[in-house]
Coordinates of C-alpha atoms (C1' of nucleotides) in Angstrom, one line a residue:
Chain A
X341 CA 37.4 -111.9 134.0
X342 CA 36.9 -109.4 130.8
X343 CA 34.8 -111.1 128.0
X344 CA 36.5 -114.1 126.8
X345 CA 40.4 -113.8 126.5
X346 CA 39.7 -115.5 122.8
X347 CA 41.9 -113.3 120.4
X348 CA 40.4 -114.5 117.5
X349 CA 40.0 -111.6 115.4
X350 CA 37.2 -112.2 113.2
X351 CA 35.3 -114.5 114.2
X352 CA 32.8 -114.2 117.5
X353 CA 32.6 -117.6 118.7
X354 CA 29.5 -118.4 121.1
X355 CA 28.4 -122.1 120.4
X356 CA 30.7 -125.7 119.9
X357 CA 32.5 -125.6 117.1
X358 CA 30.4 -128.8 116.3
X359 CA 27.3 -127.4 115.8
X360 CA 28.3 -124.1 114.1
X361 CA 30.1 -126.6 111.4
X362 CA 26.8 -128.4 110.9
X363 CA 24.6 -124.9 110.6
X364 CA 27.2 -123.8 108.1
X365 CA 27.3 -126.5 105.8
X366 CA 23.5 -126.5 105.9
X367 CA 23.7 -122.8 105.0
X368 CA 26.5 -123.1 102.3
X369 CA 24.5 -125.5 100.5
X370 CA 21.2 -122.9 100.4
X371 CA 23.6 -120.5 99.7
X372 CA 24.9 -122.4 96.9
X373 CA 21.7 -123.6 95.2
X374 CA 19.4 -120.0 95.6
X375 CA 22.6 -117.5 95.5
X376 CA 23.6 -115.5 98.6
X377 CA 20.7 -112.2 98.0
X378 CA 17.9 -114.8 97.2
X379 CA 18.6 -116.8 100.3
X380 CA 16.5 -115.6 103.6
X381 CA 17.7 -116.4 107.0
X382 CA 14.4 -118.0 107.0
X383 CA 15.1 -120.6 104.6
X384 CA 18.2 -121.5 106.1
X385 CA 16.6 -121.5 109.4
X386 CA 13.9 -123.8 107.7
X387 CA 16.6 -126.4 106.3
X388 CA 18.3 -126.3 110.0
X389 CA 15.1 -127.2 111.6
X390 CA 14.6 -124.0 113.6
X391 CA 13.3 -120.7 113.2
X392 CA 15.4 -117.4 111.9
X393 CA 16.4 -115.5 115.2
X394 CA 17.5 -118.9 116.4
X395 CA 20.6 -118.6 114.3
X396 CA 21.6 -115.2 115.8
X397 CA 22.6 -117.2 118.6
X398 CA 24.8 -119.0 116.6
X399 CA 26.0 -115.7 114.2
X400 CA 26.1 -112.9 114.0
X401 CA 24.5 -112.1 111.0
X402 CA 23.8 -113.5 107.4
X403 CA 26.6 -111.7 106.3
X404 CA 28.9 -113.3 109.0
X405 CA 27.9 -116.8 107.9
X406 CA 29.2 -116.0 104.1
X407 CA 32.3 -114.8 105.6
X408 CA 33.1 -117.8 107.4
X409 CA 32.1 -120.1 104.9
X410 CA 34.3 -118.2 102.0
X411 CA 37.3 -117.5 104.4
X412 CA 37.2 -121.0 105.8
X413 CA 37.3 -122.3 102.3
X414 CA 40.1 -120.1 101.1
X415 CA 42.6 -120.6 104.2
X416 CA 42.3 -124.7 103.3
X417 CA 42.6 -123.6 99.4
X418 CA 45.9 -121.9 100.2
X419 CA 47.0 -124.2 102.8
X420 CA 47.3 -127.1 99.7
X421 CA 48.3 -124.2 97.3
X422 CA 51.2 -123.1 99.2
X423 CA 52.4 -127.0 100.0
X424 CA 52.6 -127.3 96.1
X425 CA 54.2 -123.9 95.6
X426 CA 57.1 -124.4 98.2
X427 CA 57.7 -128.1 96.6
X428 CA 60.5 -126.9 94.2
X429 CA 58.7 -129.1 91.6
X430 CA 59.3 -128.3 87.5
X431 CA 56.5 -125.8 85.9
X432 CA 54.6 -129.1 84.1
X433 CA 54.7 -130.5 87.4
X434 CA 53.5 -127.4 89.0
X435 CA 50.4 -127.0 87.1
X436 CA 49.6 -130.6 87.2
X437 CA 49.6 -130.5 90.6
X438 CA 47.9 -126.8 91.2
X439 CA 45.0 -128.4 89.3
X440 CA 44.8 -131.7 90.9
X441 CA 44.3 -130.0 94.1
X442 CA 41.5 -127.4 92.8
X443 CA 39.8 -130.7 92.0
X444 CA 40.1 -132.1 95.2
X445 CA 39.3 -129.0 96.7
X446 CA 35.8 -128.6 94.7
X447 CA 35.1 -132.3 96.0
X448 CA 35.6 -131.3 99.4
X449 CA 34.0 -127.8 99.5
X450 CA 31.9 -127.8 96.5
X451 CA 29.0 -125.3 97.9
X452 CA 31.8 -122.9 98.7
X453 CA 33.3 -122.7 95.8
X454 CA 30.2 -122.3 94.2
X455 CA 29.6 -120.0 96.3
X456 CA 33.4 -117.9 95.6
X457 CA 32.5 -118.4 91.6
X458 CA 28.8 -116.7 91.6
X459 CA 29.2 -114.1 94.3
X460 CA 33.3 -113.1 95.0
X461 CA 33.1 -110.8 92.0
X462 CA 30.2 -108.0 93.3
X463 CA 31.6 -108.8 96.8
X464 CA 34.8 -108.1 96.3
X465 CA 33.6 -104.2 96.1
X466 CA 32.4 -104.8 99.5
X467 CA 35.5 -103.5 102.1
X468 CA 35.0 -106.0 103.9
X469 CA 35.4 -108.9 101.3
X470 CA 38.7 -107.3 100.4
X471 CA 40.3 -110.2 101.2
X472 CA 39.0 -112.0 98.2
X473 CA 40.7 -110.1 95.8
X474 CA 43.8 -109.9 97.4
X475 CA 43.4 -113.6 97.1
X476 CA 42.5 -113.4 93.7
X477 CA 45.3 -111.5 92.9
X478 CA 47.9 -114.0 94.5
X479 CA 46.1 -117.1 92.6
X480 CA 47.1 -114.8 89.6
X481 CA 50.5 -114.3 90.6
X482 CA 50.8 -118.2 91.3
X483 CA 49.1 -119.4 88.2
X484 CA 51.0 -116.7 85.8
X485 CA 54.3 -117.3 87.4
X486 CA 53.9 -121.0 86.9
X487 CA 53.1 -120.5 83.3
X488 CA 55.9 -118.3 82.4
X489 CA 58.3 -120.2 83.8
X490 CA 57.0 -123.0 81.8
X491 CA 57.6 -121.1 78.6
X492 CA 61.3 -120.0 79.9
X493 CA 61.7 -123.4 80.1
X494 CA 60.0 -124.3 76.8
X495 CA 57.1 -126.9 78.1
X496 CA 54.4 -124.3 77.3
X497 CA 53.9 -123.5 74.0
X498 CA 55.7 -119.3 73.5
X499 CA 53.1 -118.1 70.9
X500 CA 50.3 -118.2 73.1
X501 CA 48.8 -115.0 75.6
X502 CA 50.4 -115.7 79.0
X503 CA 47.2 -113.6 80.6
X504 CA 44.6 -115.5 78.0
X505 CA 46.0 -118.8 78.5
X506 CA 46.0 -117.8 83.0
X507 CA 42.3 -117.4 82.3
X508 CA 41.8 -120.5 80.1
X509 CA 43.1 -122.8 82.7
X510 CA 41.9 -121.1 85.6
X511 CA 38.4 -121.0 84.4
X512 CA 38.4 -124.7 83.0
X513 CA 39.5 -125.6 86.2
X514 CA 36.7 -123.8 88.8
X515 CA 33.3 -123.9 86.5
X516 CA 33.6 -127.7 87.2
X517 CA 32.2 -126.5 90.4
X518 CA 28.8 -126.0 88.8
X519 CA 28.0 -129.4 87.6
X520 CA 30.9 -131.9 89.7
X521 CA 28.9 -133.5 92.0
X522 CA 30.5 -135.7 94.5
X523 CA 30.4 -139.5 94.4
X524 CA 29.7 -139.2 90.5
X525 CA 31.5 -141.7 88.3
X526 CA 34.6 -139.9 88.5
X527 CA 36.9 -139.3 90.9
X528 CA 38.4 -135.6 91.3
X529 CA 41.7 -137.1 90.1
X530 CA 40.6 -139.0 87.5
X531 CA 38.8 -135.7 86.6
X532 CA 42.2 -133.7 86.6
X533 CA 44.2 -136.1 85.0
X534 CA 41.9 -135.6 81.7
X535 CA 41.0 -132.2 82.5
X536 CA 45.3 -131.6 82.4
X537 CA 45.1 -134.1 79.1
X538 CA 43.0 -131.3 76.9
X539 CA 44.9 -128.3 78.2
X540 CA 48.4 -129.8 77.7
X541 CA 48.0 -132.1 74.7
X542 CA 44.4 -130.4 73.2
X543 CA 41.5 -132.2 72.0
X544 CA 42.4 -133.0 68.8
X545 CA 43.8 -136.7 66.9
X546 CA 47.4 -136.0 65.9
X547 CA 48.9 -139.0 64.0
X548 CA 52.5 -139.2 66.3
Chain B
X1282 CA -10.1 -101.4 67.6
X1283 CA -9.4 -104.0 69.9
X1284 CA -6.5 -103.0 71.9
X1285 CA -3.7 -103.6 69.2
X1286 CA -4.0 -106.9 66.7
X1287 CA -0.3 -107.7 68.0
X1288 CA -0.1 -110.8 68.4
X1289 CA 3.0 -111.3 70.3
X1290 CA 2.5 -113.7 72.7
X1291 CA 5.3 -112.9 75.5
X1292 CA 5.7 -108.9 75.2
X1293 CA 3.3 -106.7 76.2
X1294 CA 4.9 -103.7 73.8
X1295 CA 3.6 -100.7 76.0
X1296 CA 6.5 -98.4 74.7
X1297 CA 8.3 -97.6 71.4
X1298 CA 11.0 -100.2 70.4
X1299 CA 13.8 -97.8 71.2
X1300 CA 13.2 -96.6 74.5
X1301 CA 13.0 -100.0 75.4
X1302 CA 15.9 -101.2 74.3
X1303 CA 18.1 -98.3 75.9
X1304 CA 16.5 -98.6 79.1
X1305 CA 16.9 -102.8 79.0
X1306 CA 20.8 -102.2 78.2
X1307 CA 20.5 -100.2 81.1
X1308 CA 18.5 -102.7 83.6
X1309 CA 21.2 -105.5 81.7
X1310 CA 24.4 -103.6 82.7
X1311 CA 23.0 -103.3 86.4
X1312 CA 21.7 -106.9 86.2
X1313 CA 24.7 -108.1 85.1
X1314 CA 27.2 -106.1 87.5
X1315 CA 25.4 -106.8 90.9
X1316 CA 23.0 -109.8 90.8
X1317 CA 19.6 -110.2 89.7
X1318 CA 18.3 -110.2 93.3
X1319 CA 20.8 -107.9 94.5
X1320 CA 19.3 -105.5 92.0
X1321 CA 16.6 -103.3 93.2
X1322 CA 14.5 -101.8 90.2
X1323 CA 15.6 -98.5 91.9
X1324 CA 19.1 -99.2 91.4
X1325 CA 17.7 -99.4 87.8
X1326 CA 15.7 -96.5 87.8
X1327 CA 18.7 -94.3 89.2
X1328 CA 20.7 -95.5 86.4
X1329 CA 18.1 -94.4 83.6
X1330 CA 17.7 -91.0 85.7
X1331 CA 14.1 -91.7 86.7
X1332 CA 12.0 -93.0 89.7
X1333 CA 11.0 -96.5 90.2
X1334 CA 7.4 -96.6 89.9
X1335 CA 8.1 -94.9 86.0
X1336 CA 9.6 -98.1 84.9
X1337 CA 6.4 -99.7 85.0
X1338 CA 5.1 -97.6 82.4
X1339 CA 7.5 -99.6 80.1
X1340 CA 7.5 -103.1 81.7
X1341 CA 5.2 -105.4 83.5
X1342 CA 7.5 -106.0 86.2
X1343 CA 11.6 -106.3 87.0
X1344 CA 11.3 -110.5 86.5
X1345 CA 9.9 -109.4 83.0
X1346 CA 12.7 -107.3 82.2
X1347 CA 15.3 -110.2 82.9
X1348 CA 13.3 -112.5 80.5
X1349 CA 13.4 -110.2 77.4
X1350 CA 17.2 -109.7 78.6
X1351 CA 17.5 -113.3 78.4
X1352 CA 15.0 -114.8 75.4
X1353 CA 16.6 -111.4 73.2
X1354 CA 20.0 -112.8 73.6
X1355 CA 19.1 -116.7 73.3
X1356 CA 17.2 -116.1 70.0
X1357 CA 20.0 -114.0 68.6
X1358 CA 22.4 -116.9 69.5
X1359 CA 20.3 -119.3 68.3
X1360 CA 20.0 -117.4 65.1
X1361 CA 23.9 -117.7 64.3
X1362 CA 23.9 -121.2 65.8
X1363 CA 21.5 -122.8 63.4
X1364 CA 23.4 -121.4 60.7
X1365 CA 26.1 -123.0 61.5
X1366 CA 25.3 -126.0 61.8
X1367 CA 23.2 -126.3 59.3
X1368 CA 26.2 -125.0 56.8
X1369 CA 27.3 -129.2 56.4
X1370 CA 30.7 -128.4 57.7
X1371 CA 32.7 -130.9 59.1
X1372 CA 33.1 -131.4 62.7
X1373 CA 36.3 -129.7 63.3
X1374 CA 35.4 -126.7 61.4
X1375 CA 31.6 -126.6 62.8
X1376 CA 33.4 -126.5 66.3
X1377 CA 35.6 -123.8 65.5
X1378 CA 32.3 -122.2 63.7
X1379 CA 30.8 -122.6 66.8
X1380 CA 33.8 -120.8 69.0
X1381 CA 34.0 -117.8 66.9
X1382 CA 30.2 -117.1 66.6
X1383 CA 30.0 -117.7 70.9
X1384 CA 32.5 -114.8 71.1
X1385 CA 31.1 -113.0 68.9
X1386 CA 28.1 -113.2 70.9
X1387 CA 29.8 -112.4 73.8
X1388 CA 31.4 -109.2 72.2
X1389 CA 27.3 -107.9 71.3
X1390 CA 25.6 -109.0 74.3
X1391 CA 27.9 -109.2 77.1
X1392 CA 25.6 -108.3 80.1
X1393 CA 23.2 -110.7 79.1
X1394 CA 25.5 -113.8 78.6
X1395 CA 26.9 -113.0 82.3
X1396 CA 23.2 -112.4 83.5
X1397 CA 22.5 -116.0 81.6
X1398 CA 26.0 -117.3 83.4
X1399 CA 25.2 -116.3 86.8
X1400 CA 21.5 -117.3 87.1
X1401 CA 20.4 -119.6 84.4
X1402 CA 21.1 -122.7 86.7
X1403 CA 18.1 -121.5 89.9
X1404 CA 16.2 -119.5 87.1
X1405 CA 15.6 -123.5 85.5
X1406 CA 13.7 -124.4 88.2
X1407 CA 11.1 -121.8 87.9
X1408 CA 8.6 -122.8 85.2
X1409 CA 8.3 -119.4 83.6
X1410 CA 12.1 -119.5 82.4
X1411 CA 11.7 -123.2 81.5
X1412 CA 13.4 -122.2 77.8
X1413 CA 16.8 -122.0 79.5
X1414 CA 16.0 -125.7 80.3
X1415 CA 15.2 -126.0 76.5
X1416 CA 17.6 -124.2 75.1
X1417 CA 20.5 -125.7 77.0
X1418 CA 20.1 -129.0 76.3
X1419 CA 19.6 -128.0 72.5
X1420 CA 23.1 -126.6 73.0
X1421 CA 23.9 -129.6 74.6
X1422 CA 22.9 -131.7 71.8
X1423 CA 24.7 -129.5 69.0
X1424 CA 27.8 -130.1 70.9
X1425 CA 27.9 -132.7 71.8
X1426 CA 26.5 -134.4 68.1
X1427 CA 29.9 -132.1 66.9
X1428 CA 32.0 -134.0 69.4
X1429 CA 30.8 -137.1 68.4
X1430 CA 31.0 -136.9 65.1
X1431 CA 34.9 -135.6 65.0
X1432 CA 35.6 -138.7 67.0
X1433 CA 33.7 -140.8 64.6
X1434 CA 35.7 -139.0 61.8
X1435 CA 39.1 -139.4 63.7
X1436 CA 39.5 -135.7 64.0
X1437 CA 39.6 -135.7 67.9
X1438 CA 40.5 -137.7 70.1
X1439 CA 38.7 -141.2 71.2
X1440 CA 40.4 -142.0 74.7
X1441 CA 38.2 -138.5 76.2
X1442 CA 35.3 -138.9 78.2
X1443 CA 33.0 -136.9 75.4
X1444 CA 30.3 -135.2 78.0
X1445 CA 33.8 -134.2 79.7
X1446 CA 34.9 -132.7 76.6
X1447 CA 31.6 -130.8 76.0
X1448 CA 31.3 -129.1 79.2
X1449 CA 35.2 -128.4 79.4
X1450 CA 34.9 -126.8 75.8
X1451 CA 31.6 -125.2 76.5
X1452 CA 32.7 -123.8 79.8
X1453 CA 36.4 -122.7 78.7
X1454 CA 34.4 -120.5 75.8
X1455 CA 31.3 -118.7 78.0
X1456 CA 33.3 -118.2 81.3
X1457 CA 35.2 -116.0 79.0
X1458 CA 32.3 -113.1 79.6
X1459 CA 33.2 -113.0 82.9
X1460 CA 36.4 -111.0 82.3
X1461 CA 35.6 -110.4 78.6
X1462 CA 35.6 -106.4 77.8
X1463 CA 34.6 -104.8 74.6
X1464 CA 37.1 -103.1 72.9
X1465 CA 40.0 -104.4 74.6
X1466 CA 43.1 -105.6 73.1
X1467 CA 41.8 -109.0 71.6
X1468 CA 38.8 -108.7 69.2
X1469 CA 36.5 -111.5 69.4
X1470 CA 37.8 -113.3 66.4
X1471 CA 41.5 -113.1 67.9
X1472 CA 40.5 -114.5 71.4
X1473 CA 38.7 -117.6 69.1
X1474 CA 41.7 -118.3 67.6
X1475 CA 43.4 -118.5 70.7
X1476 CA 41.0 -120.5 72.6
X1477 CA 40.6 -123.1 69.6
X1478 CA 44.5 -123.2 69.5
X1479 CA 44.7 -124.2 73.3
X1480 CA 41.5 -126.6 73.1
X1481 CA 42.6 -128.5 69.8
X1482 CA 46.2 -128.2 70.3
X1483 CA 47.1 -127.9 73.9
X1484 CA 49.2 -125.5 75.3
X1485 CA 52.2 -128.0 75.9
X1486 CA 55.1 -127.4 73.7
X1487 CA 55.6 -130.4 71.0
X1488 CA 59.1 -130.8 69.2
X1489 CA 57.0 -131.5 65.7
Chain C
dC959 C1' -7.7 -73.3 71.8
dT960 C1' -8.9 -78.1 73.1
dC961 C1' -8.1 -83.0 73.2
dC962 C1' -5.2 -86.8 73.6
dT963 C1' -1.2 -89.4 74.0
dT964 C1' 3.3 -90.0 75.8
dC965 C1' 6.3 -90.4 79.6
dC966 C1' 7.4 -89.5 83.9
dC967 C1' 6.5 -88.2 89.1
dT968 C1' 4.4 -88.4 93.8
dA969 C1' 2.9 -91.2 97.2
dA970 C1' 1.6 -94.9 99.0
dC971 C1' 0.7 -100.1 99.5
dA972 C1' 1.4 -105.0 101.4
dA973 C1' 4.7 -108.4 101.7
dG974 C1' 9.1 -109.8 102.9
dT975 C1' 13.7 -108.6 104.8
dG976 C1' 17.6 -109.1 108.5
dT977 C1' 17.8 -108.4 113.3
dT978 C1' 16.7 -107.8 118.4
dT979 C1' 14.5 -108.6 122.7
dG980 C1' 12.8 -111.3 126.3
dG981 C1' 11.4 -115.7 127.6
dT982 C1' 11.8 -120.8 128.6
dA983 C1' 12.5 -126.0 128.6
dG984 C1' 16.1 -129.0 129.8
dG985 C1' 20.3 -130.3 131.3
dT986 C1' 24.6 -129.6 134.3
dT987 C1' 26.8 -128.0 138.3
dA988 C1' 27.0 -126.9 143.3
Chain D
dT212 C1' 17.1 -127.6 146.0
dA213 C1' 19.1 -123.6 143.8
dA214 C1' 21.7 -121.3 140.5
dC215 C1' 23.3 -121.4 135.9
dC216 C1' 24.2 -122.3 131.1
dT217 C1' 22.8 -123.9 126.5
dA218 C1' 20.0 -123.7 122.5
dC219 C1' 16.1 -122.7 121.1
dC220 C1' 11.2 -120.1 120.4
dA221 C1' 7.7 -116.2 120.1
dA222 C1' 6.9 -111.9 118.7
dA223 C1' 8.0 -107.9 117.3
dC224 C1' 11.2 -104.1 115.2
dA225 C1' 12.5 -100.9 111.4
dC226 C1' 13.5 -101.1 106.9
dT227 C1' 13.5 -102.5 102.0
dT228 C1' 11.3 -104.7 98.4
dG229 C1' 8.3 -104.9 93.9
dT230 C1' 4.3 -102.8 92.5
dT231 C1' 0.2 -99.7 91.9
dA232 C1' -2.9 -95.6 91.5
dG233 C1' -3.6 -91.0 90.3
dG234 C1' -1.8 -86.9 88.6
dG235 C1' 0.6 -83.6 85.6
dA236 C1' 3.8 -81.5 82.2
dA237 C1' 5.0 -81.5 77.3
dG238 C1' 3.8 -81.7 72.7
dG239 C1' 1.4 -83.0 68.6
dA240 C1' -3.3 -83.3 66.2
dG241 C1' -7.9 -81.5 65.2

DNA sequence: CTCCTTCCCTAACAAGTGTTTGGTAGGTTA
DNA sequence: TAACCTACCAAACACTTGTTAGGGAAGGAG
């Protein structure tokens, strides 16, 4: 029998899916706090409770374990992205629910997304992070879309920069990621809803 | 003659002010487009067109490079920021005071706000760089005493969660040098305007 | 001309890097 | 018992890292 008939294209599994879960999550979190250049296999190794070649079992390389832990987190990301996309829901709506799941999505994989926001722009020159822009590039198309259709449909405010106000949102929404911590007083919904409170009705008192 | 009578307490001037800035533009843009840690003083020395080892005739190492990146820009910033709010403007107009001068800043210094963006958080820790500690929770303070006080003077909103409000506002304006090119399209001032619009106003469309 | 300073180069250093190779304790299977 | 597989260790590998020491070309000062 010729190698294992496992046509997974990317991805060269050789431990339980288990275990390879737990080293990740242990190296996303490194990964998260020191940045991806500062952090040595032998720290992560360290934190895991074994010594650096160990982990070659497990991966195939440093490298490999940023992969998985960045490609992992964007297949979920567009997993909810696309649910909320193909709902047929009104623009308002849209965006209300686009950022409710980036919330939840920081909740869930917080050290990834740290991880996306510190390192995806210098690794995105990297061939073989090319996927990251490409996603990048459809989170624009979503996000832009979304918000001229708004306008077209006169819930967004016309006299703004489509591309500024993309940014705006889009940024407000995934710096969270550097100070949310989970189990914190509030919940990733509760964060949205008044996240989506300044963005849609501003900060300031208007006497209505 | 004792060496020289300089006093300065952080810089050990080895080099005429001019050279030094050029070549810590240089070391800034590198800095700023790959990582500190990615960045090899090689990569640094290819870019100013000499060998490594000749950067140490100018500095005392690469980490001492960062930290007149980094203390050059905070000074500056603090500079304009004290100004401000020491000009006994009212809340609304200190915060949009506040906007325009931290685009501005972005416009002058925009490898060093991103270098300040991307590592400020694991630089903390290390007890040489302990004024980014300082320095942020100065900034923290200023904000979030501006905050306060609108609320108090019924010029924003009461029903937000205030430290909410600060980092939302604070992150919405620096995540801005992330994308933020000189010379593009929007001046600094233009790209204030727009950002105070969406933060005060919202971007929803109100039939006022 | 000589002396000295400025600014860089050449060449190397020790420490740390990601990775590989071979081994091995312990459990499972036959 | 014997063969085998899993998950790790021990030790080294080639290479890159920040940094240093000594030298030398260019130019101004005396």
């Amino acid at each position: 029998m010729p190698k294992s008939s496992n046509s997974d294209h990317k991805k060269s599994r050789v431990s339980p899916p288990e275990r390879r879960e737990e080293l990740l999550a242990i190296a996303a979190r490194v990964f998260a706090a020191q940045g991806y250049n500062a952090t040595t296999v032998r720290k992560i190794a360290d934190a895991a409770g074994m010594l650096a070649g160990s982990l070659y079992y497990h991966f195939d390389s440093k490298e490999s374990m940023l992969d998985e832990i960045l490609s992992g987190f964007l297949d979920e990301l567009w997993a909810r992205y696309d649910a909320v996309l193909g709902a047929g829901l009104g623009p308002r709506e849209t965006l209300e629910a686009l950022v409710t799941e980036s919330f939840r999505e920081i909740d869930r994989h917080l050290d990834a997304v740290a991880i996306y926001q510190k390192e995806s722009r210098h690794l995105g020159t990297q061939p073989h992070f090319a996927y990251l822009v490409e996603s990048q590039q459809k989170f624009e198309k979503a996000w832009l879309g979304t918000l001229e259709r708004g306008v077209a449909a006169k819930v967004f405010r016309p006299d703004l920069d489509v591309r500024l106000t993309y940014r705006f949102v889009r940024d407000t929404v995934w710096v969270a990621a550097s100070w949310y911590r989970p189990g914190g007083r509030h919940s990733p919904e509760e964060i949205a809803r008044q996240y989506l409170s300044m963005v849609l009705e501003g900060i300031a008192l208007h006497d209505t």
